mmCIF file of C-alpha atoms in Angstrom:
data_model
loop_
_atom_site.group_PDB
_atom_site.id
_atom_site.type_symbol
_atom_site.label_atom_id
_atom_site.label_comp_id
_atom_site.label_asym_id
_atom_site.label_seq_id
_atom_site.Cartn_x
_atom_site.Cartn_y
_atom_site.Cartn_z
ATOM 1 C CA UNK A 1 33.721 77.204 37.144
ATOM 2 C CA UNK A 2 36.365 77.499 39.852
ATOM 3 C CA UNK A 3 36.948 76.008 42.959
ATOM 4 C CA UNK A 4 35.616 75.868 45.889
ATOM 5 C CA UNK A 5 38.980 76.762 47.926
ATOM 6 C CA UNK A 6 39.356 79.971 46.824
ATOM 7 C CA UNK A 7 37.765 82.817 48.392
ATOM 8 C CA UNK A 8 37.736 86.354 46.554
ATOM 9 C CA UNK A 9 36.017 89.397 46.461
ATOM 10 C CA UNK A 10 34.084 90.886 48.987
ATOM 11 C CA UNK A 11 34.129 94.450 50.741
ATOM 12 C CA UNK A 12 37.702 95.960 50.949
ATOM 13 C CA UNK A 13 38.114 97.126 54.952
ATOM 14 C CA UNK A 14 37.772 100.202 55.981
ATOM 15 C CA UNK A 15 41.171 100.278 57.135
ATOM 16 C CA UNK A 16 42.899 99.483 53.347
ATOM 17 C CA UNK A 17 40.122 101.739 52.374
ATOM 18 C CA UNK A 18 41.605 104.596 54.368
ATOM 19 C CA UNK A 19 45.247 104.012 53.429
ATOM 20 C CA UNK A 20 44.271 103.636 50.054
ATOM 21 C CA UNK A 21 42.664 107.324 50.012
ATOM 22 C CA UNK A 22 45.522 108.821 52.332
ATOM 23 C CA UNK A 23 47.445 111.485 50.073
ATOM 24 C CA UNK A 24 49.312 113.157 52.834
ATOM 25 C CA UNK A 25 52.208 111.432 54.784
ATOM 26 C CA UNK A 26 52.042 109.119 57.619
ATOM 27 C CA UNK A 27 53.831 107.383 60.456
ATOM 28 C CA UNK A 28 53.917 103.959 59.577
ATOM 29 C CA UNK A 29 54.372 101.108 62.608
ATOM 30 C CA UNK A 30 53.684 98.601 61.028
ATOM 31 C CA UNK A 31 56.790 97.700 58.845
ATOM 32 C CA UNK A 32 57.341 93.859 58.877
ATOM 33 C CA UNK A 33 59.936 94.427 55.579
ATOM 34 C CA UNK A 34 63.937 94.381 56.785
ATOM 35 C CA UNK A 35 64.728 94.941 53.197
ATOM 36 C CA UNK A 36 62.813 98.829 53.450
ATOM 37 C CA UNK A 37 63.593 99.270 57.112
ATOM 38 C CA UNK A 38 67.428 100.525 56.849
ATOM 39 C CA UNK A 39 68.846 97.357 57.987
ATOM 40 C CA UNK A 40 72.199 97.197 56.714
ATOM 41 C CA UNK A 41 73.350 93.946 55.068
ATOM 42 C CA UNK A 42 77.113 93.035 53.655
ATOM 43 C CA UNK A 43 76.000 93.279 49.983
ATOM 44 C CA UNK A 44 79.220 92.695 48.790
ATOM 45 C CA UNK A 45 79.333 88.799 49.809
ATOM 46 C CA UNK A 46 75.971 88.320 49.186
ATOM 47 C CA UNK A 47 75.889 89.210 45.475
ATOM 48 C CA UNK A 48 78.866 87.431 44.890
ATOM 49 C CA UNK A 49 77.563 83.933 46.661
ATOM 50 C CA UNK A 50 74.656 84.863 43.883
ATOM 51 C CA UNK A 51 76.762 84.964 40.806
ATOM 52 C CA UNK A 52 78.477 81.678 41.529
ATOM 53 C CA UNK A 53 78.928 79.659 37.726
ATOM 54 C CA UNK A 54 77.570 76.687 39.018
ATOM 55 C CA UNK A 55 73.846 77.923 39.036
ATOM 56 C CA UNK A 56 74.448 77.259 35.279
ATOM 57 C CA UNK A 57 73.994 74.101 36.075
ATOM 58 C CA UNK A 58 70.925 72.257 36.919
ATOM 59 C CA UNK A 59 71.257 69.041 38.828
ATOM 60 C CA UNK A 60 68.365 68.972 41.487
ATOM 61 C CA UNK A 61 67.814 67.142 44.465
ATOM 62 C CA UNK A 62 64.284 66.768 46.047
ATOM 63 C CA UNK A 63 65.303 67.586 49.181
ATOM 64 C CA UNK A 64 67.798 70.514 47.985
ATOM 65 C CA UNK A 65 71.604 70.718 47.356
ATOM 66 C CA UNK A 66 73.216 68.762 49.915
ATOM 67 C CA UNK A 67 75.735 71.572 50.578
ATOM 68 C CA UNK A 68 72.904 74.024 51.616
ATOM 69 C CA UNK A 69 70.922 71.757 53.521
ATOM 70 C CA UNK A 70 74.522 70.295 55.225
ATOM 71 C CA UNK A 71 75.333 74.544 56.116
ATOM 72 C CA UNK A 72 71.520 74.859 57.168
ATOM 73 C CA UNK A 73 71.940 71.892 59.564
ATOM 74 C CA UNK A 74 75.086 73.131 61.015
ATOM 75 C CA UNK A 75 73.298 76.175 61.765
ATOM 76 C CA UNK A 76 70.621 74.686 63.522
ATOM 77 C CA UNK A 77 72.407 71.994 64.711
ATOM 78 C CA UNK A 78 70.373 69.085 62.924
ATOM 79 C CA UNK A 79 71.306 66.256 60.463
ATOM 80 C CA UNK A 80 71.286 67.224 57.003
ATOM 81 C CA UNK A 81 69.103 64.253 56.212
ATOM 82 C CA UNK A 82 66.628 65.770 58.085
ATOM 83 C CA UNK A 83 66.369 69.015 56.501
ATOM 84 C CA UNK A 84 63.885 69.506 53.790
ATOM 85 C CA UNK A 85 64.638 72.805 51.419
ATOM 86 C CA UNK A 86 61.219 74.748 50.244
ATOM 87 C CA UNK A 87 61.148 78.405 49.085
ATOM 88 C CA UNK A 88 59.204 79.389 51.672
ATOM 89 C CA UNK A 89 57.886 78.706 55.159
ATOM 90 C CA UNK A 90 54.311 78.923 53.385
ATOM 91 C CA UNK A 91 54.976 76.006 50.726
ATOM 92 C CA UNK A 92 56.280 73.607 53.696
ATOM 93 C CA UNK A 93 53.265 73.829 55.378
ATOM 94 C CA UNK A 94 51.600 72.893 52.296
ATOM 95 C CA UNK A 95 53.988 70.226 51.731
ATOM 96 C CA UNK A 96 53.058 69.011 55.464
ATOM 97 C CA UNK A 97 49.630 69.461 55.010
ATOM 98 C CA UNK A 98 49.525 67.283 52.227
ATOM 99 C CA UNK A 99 51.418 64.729 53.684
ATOM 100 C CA UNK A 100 49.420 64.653 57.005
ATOM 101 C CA UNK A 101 45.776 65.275 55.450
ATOM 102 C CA UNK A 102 43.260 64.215 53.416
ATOM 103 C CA UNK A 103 40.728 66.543 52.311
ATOM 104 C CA UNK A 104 38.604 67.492 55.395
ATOM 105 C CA UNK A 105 40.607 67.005 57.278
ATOM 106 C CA UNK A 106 41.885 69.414 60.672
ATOM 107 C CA UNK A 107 44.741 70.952 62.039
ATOM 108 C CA UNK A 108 45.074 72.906 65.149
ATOM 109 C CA UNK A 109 46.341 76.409 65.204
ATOM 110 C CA UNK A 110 46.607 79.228 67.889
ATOM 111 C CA UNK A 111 44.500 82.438 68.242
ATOM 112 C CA UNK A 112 45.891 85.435 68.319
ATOM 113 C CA UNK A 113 48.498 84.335 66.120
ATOM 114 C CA UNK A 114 49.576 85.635 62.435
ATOM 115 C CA UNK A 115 46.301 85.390 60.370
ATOM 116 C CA UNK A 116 47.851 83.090 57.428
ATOM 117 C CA UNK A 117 46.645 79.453 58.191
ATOM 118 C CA UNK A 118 43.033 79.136 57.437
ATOM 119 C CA UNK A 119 44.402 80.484 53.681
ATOM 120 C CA UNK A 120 47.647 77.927 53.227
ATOM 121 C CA UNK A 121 44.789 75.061 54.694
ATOM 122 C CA UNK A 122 41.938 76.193 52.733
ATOM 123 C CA UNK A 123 44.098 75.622 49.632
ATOM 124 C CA UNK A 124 44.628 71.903 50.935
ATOM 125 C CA UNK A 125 40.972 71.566 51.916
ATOM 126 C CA UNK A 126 42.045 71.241 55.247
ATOM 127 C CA UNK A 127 40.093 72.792 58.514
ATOM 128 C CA UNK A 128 41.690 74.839 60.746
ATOM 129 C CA UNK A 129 40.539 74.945 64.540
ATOM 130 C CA UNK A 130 41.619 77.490 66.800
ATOM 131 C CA UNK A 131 43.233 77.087 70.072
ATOM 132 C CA UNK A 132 43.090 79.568 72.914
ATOM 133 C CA UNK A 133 46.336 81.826 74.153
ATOM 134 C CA UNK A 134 45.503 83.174 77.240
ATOM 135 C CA UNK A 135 47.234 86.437 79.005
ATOM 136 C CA UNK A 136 48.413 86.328 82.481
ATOM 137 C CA UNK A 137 52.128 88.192 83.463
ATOM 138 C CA UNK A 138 52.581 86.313 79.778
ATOM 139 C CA UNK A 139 51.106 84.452 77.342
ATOM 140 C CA UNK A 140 50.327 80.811 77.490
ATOM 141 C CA UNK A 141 48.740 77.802 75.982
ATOM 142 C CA UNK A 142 44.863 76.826 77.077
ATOM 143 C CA UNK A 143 45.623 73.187 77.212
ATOM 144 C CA UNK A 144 42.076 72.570 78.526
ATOM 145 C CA UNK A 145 41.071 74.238 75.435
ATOM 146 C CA UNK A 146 43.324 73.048 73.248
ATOM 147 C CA UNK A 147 42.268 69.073 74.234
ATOM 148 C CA UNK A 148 38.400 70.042 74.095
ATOM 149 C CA UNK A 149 39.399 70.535 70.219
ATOM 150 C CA UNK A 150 41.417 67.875 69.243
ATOM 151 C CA UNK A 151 39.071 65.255 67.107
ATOM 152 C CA UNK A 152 39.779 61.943 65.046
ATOM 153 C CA UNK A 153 40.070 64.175 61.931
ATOM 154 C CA UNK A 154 43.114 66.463 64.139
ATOM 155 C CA UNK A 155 46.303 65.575 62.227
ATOM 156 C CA UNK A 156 48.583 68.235 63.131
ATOM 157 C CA UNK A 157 49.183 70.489 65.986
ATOM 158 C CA UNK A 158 50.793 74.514 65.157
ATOM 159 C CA UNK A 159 52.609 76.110 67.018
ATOM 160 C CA UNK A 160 54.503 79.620 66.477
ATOM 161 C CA UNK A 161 57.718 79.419 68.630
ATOM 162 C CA UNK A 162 57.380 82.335 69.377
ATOM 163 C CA UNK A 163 54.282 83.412 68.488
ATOM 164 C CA UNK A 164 53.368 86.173 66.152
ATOM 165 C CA UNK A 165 52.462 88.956 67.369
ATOM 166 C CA UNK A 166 52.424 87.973 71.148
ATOM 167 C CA UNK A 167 56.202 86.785 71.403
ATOM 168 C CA UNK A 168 55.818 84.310 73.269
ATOM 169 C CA UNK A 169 58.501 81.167 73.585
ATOM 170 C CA UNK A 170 56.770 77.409 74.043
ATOM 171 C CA UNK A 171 58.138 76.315 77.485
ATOM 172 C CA UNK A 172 59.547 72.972 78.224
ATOM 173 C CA UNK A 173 56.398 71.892 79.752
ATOM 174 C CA UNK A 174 54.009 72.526 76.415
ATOM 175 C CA UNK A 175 56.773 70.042 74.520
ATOM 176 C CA UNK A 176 55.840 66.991 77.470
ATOM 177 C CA UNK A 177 52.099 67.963 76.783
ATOM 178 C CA UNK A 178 52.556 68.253 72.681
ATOM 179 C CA UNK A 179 54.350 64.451 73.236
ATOM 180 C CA UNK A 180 51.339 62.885 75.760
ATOM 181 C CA UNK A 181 49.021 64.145 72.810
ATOM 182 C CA UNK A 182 51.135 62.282 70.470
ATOM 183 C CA UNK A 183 49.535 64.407 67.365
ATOM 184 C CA UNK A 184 52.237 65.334 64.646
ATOM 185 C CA UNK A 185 53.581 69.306 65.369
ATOM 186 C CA UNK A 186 54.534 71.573 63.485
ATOM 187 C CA UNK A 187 56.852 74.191 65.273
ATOM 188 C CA UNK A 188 57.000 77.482 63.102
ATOM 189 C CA UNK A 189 60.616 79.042 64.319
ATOM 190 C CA UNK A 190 60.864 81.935 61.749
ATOM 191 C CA UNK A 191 61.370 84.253 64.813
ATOM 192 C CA UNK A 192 63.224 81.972 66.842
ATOM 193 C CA UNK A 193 66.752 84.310 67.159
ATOM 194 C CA UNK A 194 64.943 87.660 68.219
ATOM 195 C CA UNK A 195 64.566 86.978 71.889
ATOM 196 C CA UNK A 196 64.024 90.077 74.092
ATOM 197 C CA UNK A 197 64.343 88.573 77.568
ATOM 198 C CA UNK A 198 65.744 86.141 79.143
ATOM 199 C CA UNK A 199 63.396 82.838 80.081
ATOM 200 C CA UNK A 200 65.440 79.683 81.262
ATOM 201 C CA UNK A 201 62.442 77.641 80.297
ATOM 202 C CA UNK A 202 61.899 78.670 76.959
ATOM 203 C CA UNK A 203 62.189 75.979 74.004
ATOM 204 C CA UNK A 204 64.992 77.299 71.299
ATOM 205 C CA UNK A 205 63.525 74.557 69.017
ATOM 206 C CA UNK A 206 61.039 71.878 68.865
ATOM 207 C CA UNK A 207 63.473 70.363 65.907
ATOM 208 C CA UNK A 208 64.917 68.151 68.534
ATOM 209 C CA UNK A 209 62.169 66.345 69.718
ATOM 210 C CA UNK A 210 61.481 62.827 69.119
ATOM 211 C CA UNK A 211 58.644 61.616 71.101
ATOM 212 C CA UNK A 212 56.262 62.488 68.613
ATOM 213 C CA UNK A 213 56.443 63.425 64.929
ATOM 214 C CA UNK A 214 57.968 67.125 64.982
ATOM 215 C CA UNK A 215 58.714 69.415 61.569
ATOM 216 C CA UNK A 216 60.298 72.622 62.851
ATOM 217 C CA UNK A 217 60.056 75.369 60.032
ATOM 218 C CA UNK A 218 62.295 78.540 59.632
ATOM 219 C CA UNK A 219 63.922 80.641 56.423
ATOM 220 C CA UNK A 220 66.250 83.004 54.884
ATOM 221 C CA UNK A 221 63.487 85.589 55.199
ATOM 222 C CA UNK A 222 63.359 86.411 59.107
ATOM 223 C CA UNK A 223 66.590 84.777 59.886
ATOM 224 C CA UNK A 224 68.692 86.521 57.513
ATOM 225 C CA UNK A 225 66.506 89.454 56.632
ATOM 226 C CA UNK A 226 66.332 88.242 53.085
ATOM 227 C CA UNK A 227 62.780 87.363 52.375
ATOM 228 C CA UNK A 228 63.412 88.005 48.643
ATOM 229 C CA UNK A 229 65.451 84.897 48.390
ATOM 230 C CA UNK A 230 63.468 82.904 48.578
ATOM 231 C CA UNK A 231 64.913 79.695 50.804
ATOM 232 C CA UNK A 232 63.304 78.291 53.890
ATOM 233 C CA UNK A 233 63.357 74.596 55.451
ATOM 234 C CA UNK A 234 61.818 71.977 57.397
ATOM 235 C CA UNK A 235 63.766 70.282 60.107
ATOM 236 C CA UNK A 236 62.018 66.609 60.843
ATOM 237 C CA UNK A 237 62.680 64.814 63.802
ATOM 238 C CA UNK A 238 60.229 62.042 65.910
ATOM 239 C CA UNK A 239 60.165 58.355 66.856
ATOM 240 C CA UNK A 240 62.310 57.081 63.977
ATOM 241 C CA UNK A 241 59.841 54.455 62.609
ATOM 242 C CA UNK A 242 57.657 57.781 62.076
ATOM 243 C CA UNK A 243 60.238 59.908 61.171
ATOM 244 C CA UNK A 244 62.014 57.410 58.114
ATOM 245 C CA UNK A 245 58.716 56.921 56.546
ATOM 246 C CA UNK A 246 57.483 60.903 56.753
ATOM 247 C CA UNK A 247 60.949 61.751 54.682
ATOM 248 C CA UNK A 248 60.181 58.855 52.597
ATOM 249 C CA UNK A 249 56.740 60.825 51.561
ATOM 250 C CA UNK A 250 58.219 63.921 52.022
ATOM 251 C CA UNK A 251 60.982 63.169 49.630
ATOM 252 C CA UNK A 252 58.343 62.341 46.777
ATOM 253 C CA UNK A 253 56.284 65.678 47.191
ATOM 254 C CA UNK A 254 59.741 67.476 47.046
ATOM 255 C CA UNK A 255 60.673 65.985 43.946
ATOM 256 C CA UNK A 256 57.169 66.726 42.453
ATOM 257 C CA UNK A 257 57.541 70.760 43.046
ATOM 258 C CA UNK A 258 61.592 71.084 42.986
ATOM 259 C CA UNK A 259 60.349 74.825 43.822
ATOM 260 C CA UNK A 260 64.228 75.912 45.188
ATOM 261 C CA UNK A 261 66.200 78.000 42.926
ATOM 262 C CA UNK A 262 69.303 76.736 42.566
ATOM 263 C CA UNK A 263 71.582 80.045 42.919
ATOM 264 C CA UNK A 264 69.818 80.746 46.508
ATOM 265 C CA UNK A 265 70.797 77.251 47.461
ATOM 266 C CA UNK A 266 75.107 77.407 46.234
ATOM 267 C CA UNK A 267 74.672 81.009 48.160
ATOM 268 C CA UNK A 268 72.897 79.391 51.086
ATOM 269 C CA UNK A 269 76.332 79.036 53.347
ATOM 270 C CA UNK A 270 77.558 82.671 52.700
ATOM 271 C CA UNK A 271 74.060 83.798 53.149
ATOM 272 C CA UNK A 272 73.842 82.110 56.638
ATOM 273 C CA UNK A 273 77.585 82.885 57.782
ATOM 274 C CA UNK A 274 76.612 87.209 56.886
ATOM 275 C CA UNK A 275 73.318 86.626 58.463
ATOM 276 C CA UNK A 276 74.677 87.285 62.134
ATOM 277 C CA UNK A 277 75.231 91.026 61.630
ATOM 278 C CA UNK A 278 72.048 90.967 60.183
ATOM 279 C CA UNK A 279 70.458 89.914 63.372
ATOM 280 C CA UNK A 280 72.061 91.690 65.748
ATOM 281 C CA UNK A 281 70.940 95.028 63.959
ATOM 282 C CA UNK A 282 66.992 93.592 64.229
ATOM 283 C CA UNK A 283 67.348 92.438 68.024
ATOM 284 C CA UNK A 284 69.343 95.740 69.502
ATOM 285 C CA UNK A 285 66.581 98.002 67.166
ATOM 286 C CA UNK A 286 63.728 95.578 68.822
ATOM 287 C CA UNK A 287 64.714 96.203 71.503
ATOM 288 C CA UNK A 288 65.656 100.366 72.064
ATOM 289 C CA UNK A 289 61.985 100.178 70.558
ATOM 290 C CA UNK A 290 60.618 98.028 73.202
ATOM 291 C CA UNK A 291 61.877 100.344 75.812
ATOM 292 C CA UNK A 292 60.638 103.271 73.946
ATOM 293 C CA UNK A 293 57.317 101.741 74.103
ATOM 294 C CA UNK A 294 57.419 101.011 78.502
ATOM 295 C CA UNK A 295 55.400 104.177 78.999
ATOM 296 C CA UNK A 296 52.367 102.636 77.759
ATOM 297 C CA UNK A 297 52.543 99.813 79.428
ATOM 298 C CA UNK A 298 52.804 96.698 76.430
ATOM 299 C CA UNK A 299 51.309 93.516 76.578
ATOM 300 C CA UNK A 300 54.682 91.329 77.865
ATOM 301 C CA UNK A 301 56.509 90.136 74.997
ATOM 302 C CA UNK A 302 59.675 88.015 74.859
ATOM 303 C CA UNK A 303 60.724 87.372 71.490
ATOM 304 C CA UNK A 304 60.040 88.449 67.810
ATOM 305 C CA UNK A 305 59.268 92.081 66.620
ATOM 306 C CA UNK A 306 56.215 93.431 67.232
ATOM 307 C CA UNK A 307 54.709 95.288 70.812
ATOM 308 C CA UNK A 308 51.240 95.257 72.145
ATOM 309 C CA UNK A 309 49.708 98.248 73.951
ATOM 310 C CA UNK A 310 45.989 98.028 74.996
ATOM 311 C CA UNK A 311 43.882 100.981 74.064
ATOM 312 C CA UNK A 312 40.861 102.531 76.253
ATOM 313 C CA UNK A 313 37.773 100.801 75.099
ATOM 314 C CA UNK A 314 35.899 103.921 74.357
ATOM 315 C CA UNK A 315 36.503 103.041 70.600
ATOM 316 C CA UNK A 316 36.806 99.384 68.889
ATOM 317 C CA UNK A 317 40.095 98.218 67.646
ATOM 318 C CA UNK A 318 38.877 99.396 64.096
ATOM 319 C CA UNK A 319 38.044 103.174 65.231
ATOM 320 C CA UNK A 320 40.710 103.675 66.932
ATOM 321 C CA UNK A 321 43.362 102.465 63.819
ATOM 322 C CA UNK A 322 41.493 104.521 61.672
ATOM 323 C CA UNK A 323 41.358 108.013 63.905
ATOM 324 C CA UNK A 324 44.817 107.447 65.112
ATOM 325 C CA UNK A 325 45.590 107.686 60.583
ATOM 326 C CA UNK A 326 43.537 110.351 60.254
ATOM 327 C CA UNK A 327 44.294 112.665 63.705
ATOM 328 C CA UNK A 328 47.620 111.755 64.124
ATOM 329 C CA UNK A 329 49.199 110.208 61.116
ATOM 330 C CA UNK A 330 49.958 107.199 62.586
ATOM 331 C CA UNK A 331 49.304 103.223 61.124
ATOM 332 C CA UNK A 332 49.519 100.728 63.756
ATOM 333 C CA UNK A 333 47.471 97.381 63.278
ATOM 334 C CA UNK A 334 44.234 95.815 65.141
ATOM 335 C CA UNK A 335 44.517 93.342 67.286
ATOM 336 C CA UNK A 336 41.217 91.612 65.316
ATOM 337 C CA UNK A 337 43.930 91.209 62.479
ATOM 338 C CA UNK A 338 45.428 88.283 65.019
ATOM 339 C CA UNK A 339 41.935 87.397 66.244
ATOM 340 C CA UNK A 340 42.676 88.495 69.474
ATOM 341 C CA UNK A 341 39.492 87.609 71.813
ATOM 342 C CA UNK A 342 38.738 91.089 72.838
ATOM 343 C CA UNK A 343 39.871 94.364 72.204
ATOM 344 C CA UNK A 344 41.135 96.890 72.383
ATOM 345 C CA UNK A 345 44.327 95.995 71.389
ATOM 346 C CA UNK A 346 46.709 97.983 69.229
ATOM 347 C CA UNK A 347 50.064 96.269 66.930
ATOM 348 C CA UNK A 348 53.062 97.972 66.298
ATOM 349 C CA UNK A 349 56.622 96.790 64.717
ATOM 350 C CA UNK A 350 59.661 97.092 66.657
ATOM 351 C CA UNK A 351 61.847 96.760 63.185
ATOM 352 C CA UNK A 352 60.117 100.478 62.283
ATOM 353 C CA UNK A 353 63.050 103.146 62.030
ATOM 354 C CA UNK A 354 64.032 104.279 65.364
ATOM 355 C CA UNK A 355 63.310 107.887 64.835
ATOM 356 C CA UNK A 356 59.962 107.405 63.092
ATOM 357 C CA UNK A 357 59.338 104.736 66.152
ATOM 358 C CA UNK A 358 59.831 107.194 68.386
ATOM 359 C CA UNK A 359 57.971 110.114 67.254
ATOM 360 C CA UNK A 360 54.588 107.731 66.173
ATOM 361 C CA UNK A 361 54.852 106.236 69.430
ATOM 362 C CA UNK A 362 54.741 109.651 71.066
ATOM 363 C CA UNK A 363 51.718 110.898 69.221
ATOM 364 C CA UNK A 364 50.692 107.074 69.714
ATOM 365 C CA UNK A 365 50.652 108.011 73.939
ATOM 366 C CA UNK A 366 49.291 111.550 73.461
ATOM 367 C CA UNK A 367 46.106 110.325 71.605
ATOM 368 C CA UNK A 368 45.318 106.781 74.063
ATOM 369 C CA UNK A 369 46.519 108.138 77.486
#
C-alpha cells in the first residue's frame, strides 16, 4: 500500500526509551535549539519586519523575492541570480537531488557527520555512500577512500563546511581535489560563522567556486538563530555553461513547490542585518564552553557547536549515555548517532547554558576520568 521509501516502525532505542521514562530532572548537553537556550535576540525589529502589509500580497517568484535573495547575496557576497530561496536547508537538498538524480541513483556523503542524508535521499530514491573522516591533530578527508567510492551512478559530492559534529573547515586543498573529480558538490555552510580557531587555510565558502558545479547551502536557522522561520538558500556557482542550465532546471522545480512564505522573505533584510548580535552571543558561549571542556581533553574542533570527549572503553557509547542519565543526570549524545567508526565517543553542545554546561560537564569528568 505505501511506498517503498519510507521506513517506520521498529524498536524505539534504549536511549529515547530512557528519557522517555526519566521523571526526575536532568542535565541536558545536548541542546541544538537557540530559540530555548537563552540567546537573546532584538525582538522588537524582528516582529515588526514580520508584520510588514505587503505579505498581504501574493506575487511569487520561483526563485524568491528579489529583495531577499538581493540582501542574502550581499551577505554572502554572491549574485542574486544565483541564489535560490527554499524554507529549509533540507528541501534544497531535495531540490538538488532531484535535479542531479534519477532514481538509483548515488551521492557521496561523509561519516561521522549529522545523521540526516540517507532520510532526505531515501525520499528521492537516491543512495547514499559514505566517505571516510579520519582523525589526526584534526579531522580530514580520506581522499583514497573517498575515490574508491565514486561510481558512474555518483552524481553529487557532500560536504559539511564545517562538519557536524567534528567542526571541521574544508581546506583549500579538498576544493582543487573536489574540482579534479569534477562531480557536482554540494557544500552545506549552515555553521559556516561559528569558527573557534583560527586556520589560514580553511574555505569560508565553496559558493565561489567555478571549476565544477558547486551549490553552497545555508539558512535563517543557524545563521540567525531563527530556525522557526523558516528561510534558507542555495548559492550556485560552476563553469557557466553548467551553471546557466542548472538554474534553468532549478528555476522550474522552484516554481513547482513555491514553499517560501512570503512575510519571512519582506523580513529577510532586517532579519539578516539583527542576526550579528545573534552570533556573537553563540560563538563567545561556544567558546567559554569549549574551554570549560579542556580538562577532558576534546576531540580538536574548529568551528560549529558541539565538543567531542572520548570515553574509556570499558562501556560502549550506548552504556555509557545511558549510566551517565541515570548516575549522574546528565544527556550527552553517542558518537554512533554520527556513525563515528569506533567508540567510545561522547557529544555534547557548546550552545547549552553556561551554568548548566558547567556543572554537567563536571559530573561529566567525575564519572569518565
Amino acid at each position: 500500500m505505501f511506498s517503498r521509501r519510507l521506513q517506520v516502525g521498529g524498536p524505539v532505542n534504549r536511549i529515547a526509551a530512557a528519557l522517555a521514562a526519566r521523571t526526575e530532572p536532568h542535565l541536558d548537553l545536548t541542546v541544538s535549539n537557540p530559540t530555548a537556550a537563552g540567546i537573546e535576540y532584538d525582538a522588537a525589529a524582528i516582529t515588526r519586519a514580520l508584520a510588514d502589509a505587503r505579505s498581504l500580497r501574493y506575487e511569487p517568484e520561483a526563485f524568491g523575492l528579489r529583495s531577499a535573495r538581493e540582501a542574502i547575496a550581499a551577505h554572502c557576497g554572491a549574485e542574486s541570480e544565483r541564489v535560490i530561496l527554499t524554507a529549509s536547508t533540507s528541501e534544497a537538498y531535495s531540490f538538488l537531488f532531484k535535479l542531479l538524480c534519477d532514481p538509483g541513483d548515488e551521492v557521496l556523503a561523509p561519516r561521522p557527520s549529522y545523521p540526516l542524508f540517507e532520510y532526505l535521499a531515501q525520499l528521492e530514491s537516491v543512495q547514499v555512500l559514505q566517505y571516510r573522516l579520519f582523525y589526526d591533530h584534526g579531522w580530514h578527508i580520506d581522499w583514497h577512500d573517498l575515490r574508491e567510492r565514486v561510481s558512474n551512478r555518483t552524481r553529487a559530492i557532500i560536504t559539511v563546511n564545517p562538519n557536524n559534529p567534528t567542526g571541521s573547515y574544508l581546506r583549500r586543498g579538498d576544493l582543487d581535489q573536489f574540482a579534479e573529480l569534477g562531480i557536482p558538490v554540494i557544500s552545506d555552510e549552515v555553521f559556516l560563522p561559528y569558527e573557534l580557531t583560527a586556520e589560514p587555510e580553511r574555505v569560508c565558502t565553496a559558493g565561489n567556486e567555478h571549476r565544477v558545479l558547486t551549490f553552497a547551502l545555508s539558512g535563517l536557522s543557524k545563521l540567525a538563530g531563527l530556525p522557526q522561520l523558516k528561510l534558507a538558500w542555495i548559492i550556485a556557482n560552476g563553469p557557466a555553461g553548467a551553471r546557466a542550465d542548472a538554474l534553468a532546471r532549478l528555476e522550474l522545480i522552484a516554481d513547482t513547490y513555491l514553499s517560501v512564505g512570503t512575510p519571512v522573505q519582506l523580513a529577510a533584510p532586517v532579519l539578516l542585518d539583527t542576526s550579528g548580535c545573534v552570533r556573537a552571543q553563540i560563538r563567545e558561549r561556544s567558546r567559554r564552553n569549549l574551554q570549560r571542556l579542556q580538562p577532558l581533553r576534546p576531540l580538536l574542533v574548529e568551528g560549529g557547536w558541539y565538543g567531542i570527549v572520548q570515553a574509556p572503553r570499558t562501556r560502549s557509547e550506548e552504556e555509557w549515555v545511558l549510566t551517565l542519565l541515570a548516575r549522574e543526570g546528565v544527556l550527552v549524545q553517542p558518537g554512533f548517532f554520527y556513525d563515528f567508526e569506533r567508540e567510545a565517543f561522547l557529544i555534547v553542545s557548546l550552545l547549552t547554558p553556561e551554568d548548566v554546561f558547567s556543572e554537567g560537564i563536571e559530573r561529566l569528568a567525575s564519572a569518565i576520568t
